Amino acid sequence: CCCCGEAAAGGGERGAAWGLYLRIDRQRLQCLNERREGSGALVFRAWEERGDRAQFVESDDDEELLFNVPFTGNVKLKGVIVMGEDDNTHPAEMRLFRNIPHMSFDDTAREPEQTFSLNRDPTGELEYPTKIARFSNVYHLSIHFPKNFGAETTKIFYIGLKGEWTEAHRHEVTICNYEASANPADHKLEQITPQTHFIS
């Protein structure tokens, strides 16, 4: 009985660690090549809800999927979980890019920050740790799945993001005017009247 309680507590702590989905700007989240519009956003949810197989994203024209994930602040990304089906529709590779808003499939030709070879994970337990030094100041994350294990389409049920979030510091714009040369009208001096003293 005690062990069960500890396991439950451990699960709760683990679930809390995967809370970055709460820091996603969902209004601007994009999934390219999704079969059903808006389905890509559904895979970013609570770790405890990862087993909900009614919510998933499936690719459309081929096996590629590309997620553009903007955050509401700055993130230090520490790990990723990718949960799919236990078949060939599970993604086989994941490539992460940071701070490239509105990324397209053409942009994926560039070198990613990190690439992972994925294993089939139908339960959402396998964690892929990131190189934290490369993902310590992320305001936009792009996740590219270029291939799966051989199926025509790719299917993903859950993507978990682990890390730390800090509020973005917005700097107010300061408008400064500089003079190229001094304007004498701005620098009026008291008129000095010379005084003459005669000695007789």
JSON list of N, CA and C in Angstrom, two decimals, residues 167-194:
[
{"chain": "A", "resi": 167, "resn": "GLU", "atom": "N", "xyz": [9.49, 34.49, -17.57]},
{"chain": "A", "resi": 167, "resn": "GLU", "atom": "CA", "xyz": [8.76, 35.53, -18.29]},
{"chain": "A", "resi": 167, "resn": "GLU", "atom": "C", "xyz": [9.70, 36.32, -19.17]},
{"chain": "A", "resi": 168, "resn": "ALA", "atom": "N", "xyz": [9.25, 36.63, -20.37]},
{"chain": "A", "resi": 168, "resn": "ALA", "atom": "CA", "xyz": [10.06, 37.43, -21.28]},
{"chain": "A", "resi": 168, "resn": "ALA", "atom": "C", "xyz": [10.08, 38.86, -20.79]},
{"chain": "A", "resi": 169, "resn": "HIS", "atom": "N", "xyz": [11.26, 39.46, -20.79]},
{"chain": "A", "resi": 169, "resn": "HIS", "atom": "CA", "xyz": [11.39, 40.86, -20.38]},
{"chain": "A", "resi": 169, "resn": "HIS", "atom": "C", "xyz": [11.21, 41.73, -21.61]},
{"chain": "A", "resi": 170, "resn": "ARG", "atom": "N", "xyz": [10.17, 42.51, -21.60]},
{"chain": "A", "resi": 170, "resn": "ARG", "atom": "CA", "xyz": [9.92, 43.39, -22.75]},
{"chain": "A", "resi": 170, "resn": "ARG", "atom": "C", "xyz": [10.51, 44.76, -22.45]},
{"chain": "A", "resi": 171, "resn": "HIS", "atom": "N", "xyz": [11.38, 45.19, -23.36]},
{"chain": "A", "resi": 171, "resn": "HIS", "atom": "CA", "xyz": [12.03, 46.50, -23.18]},
{"chain": "A", "resi": 171, "resn": "HIS", "atom": "C", "xyz": [11.20, 47.57, -23.87]},
{"chain": "A", "resi": 172, "resn": "GLU", "atom": "N", "xyz": [10.88, 48.61, -23.13]},
{"chain": "A", "resi": 172, "resn": "GLU", "atom": "CA", "xyz": [10.15, 49.73, -23.72]},
{"chain": "A", "resi": 172, "resn": "GLU", "atom": "C", "xyz": [11.07, 50.48, -24.69]},
{"chain": "A", "resi": 173, "resn": "VAL", "atom": "N", "xyz": [10.48, 51.01, -25.74]},
{"chain": "A", "resi": 173, "resn": "VAL", "atom": "CA", "xyz": [11.27, 51.76, -26.71]},
{"chain": "A", "resi": 173, "resn": "VAL", "atom": "C", "xyz": [11.47, 53.18, -26.19]},
{"chain": "A", "resi": 174, "resn": "THR", "atom": "N", "xyz": [12.73, 53.60, -26.16]},
{"chain": "A", "resi": 174, "resn": "THR", "atom": "CA", "xyz": [13.05, 54.95, -25.73]},
{"chain": "A", "resi": 174, "resn": "THR", "atom": "C", "xyz": [13.42, 55.76, -26.97]},
{"chain": "A", "resi": 175, "resn": "ILE", "atom": "N", "xyz": [12.75, 56.90, -27.15]},
{"chain": "A", "resi": 175, "resn": "ILE", "atom": "CA", "xyz": [13.03, 57.75, -28.31]},
{"chain": "A", "resi": 175, "resn": "ILE", "atom": "C", "xyz": [13.92, 58.90, -27.84]},
{"chain": "A", "resi": 176, "resn": "CYS", "atom": "N", "xyz": [15.08, 59.00, -28.46]},
{"chain": "A", "resi": 176, "resn": "CYS", "atom": "CA", "xyz": [16.04, 60.05, -28.09]},
{"chain": "A", "resi": 176, "resn": "CYS", "atom": "C", "xyz": [16.28, 60.94, -29.31]},
{"chain": "A", "resi": 177, "resn": "ASN", "atom": "N", "xyz": [16.36, 62.24, -29.06]},
{"chain": "A", "resi": 177, "resn": "ASN", "atom": "CA", "xyz": [16.70, 63.19, -30.11]},
{"chain": "A", "resi": 177, "resn": "ASN", "atom": "C", "xyz": [18.09, 63.74, -29.83]},
{"chain": "A", "resi": 178, "resn": "TYR", "atom": "N", "xyz": [18.93, 63.69, -30.86]},
{"chain": "A", "resi": 178, "resn": "TYR", "atom": "CA", "xyz": [20.29, 64.19, -30.71]},
{"chain": "A", "resi": 178, "resn": "TYR", "atom": "C", "xyz": [20.46, 65.40, -31.62]},
{"chain": "A", "resi": 179, "resn": "GLU", "atom": "N", "xyz": [21.18, 66.41, -31.13]},
{"chain": "A", "resi": 179, "resn": "GLU", "atom": "CA", "xyz": [21.44, 67.60, -31.94]},
{"chain": "A", "resi": 179, "resn": "GLU", "atom": "C", "xyz": [22.72, 67.41, -32.73]},
{"chain": "A", "resi": 180, "resn": "ALA", "atom": "N", "xyz": [22.64, 67.70, -34.04]},
{"chain": "A", "resi": 180, "resn": "ALA", "atom": "CA", "xyz": [23.85, 67.64, -34.86]},
{"chain": "A", "resi": 180, "resn": "ALA", "atom": "C", "xyz": [24.74, 68.83, -34.52]},
{"chain": "A", "resi": 181, "resn": "SER", "atom": "N", "xyz": [24.12, 69.98, -34.26]},
{"chain": "A", "resi": 181, "resn": "SER", "atom": "CA", "xyz": [24.89, 71.16, -33.80]},
{"chain": "A", "resi": 181, "resn": "SER", "atom": "C", "xyz": [23.99, 71.92, -32.83]},
{"chain": "A", "resi": 182, "resn": "ALA", "atom": "N", "xyz": [24.61, 72.63, -31.95]},
{"chain": "A", "resi": 182, "resn": "ALA", "atom": "CA", "xyz": [23.85, 73.33, -30.91]},
{"chain": "A", "resi": 182, "resn": "ALA", "atom": "C", "xyz": [23.00, 74.44, -31.51]},
{"chain": "A", "resi": 183, "resn": "ASN", "atom": "N", "xyz": [21.80, 74.59, -31.00]},
{"chain": "A", "resi": 183, "resn": "ASN", "atom": "CA", "xyz": [20.92, 75.66, -31.42]},
{"chain": "A", "resi": 183, "resn": "ASN", "atom": "C", "xyz": [21.08, 76.79, -30.38]},
{"chain": "A", "resi": 184, "resn": "PRO", "atom": "N", "xyz": [21.63, 77.94, -30.80]},
{"chain": "A", "resi": 184, "resn": "PRO", "atom": "CA", "xyz": [21.88, 79.02, -29.82]},
{"chain": "A", "resi": 184, "resn": "PRO", "atom": "C", "xyz": [20.61, 79.45, -29.07]},
{"chain": "A", "resi": 185, "resn": "ALA", "atom": "N", "xyz": [19.44, 79.30, -29.70]},
{"chain": "A", "resi": 185, "resn": "ALA", "atom": "CA", "xyz": [18.19, 79.72, -29.05]},
{"chain": "A", "resi": 185, "resn": "ALA", "atom": "C", "xyz": [17.90, 78.87, -27.81]},
{"chain": "A", "resi": 186, "resn": "ASP", "atom": "N", "xyz": [18.42, 77.64, -27.80]},
{"chain": "A", "resi": 186, "resn": "ASP", "atom": "CA", "xyz": [18.19, 76.76, -26.66]},
{"chain": "A", "resi": 186, "resn": "ASP", "atom": "C", "xyz": [19.12, 77.04, -25.48]},
{"chain": "A", "resi": 187, "resn": "HIS", "atom": "N", "xyz": [20.15, 77.84, -25.75]},
{"chain": "A", "resi": 187, "resn": "HIS", "atom": "CA", "xyz": [21.18, 78.05, -24.72]},
{"chain": "A", "resi": 187, "resn": "HIS", "atom": "C", "xyz": [21.35, 79.54, -24.43]},
{"chain": "A", "resi": 188, "resn": "LYS", "atom": "N", "xyz": [20.28, 80.18, -23.98]},
{"chain": "A", "resi": 188, "resn": "LYS", "atom": "CA", "xyz": [20.34, 81.62, -23.70]},
{"chain": "A", "resi": 188, "resn": "LYS", "atom": "C", "xyz": [21.11, 81.86, -22.42]},
{"chain": "A", "resi": 189, "resn": "LEU", "atom": "N", "xyz": [21.93, 82.88, -22.48]},
{"chain": "A", "resi": 189, "resn": "LEU", "atom": "CA", "xyz": [22.70, 83.27, -21.30]},
{"chain": "A", "resi": 189, "resn": "LEU", "atom": "C", "xyz": [22.23, 84.64, -20.83]},
{"chain": "A", "resi": 190, "resn": "GLU", "atom": "N", "xyz": [22.33, 84.89, -19.54]},
{"chain": "A", "resi": 190, "resn": "GLU", "atom": "CA", "xyz": [22.03, 86.23, -19.02]},
{"chain": "A", "resi": 190, "resn": "GLU", "atom": "C", "xyz": [23.01, 87.21, -19.65]},
{"chain": "A", "resi": 191, "resn": "GLN", "atom": "N", "xyz": [22.43, 88.32, -20.12]},
{"chain": "A", "resi": 191, "resn": "GLN", "atom": "CA", "xyz": [23.29, 89.33, -20.72]},
{"chain": "A", "resi": 191, "resn": "GLN", "atom": "C", "xyz": [24.15, 89.97, -19.62]},
{"chain": "A", "resi": 192, "resn": "ILE", "atom": "N", "xyz": [25.44, 89.98, -19.81]},
{"chain": "A", "resi": 192, "resn": "ILE", "atom": "CA", "xyz": [26.33, 90.58, -18.81]},
{"chain": "A", "resi": 192, "resn": "ILE", "atom": "C", "xyz": [26.67, 91.99, -19.26]},
{"chain": "A", "resi": 193, "resn": "THR", "atom": "N", "xyz": [26.36, 92.98, -18.39]},
{"chain": "A", "resi": 193, "resn": "THR", "atom": "CA", "xyz": [26.68, 94.38, -18.70]},
{"chain": "A", "resi": 193, "resn": "THR", "atom": "C", "xyz": [28.04, 94.70, -18.09]},
{"chain": "A", "resi": 194, "resn": "PRO", "atom": "N", "xyz": [28.98, 95.08, -18.94]},
{"chain": "A", "resi": 194, "resn": "PRO", "atom": "CA", "xyz": [30.31, 95.41, -18.37]},
{"chain": "A", "resi": 194, "resn": "PRO", "atom": "C", "xyz": [30.21, 96.69, -17.51]}
]
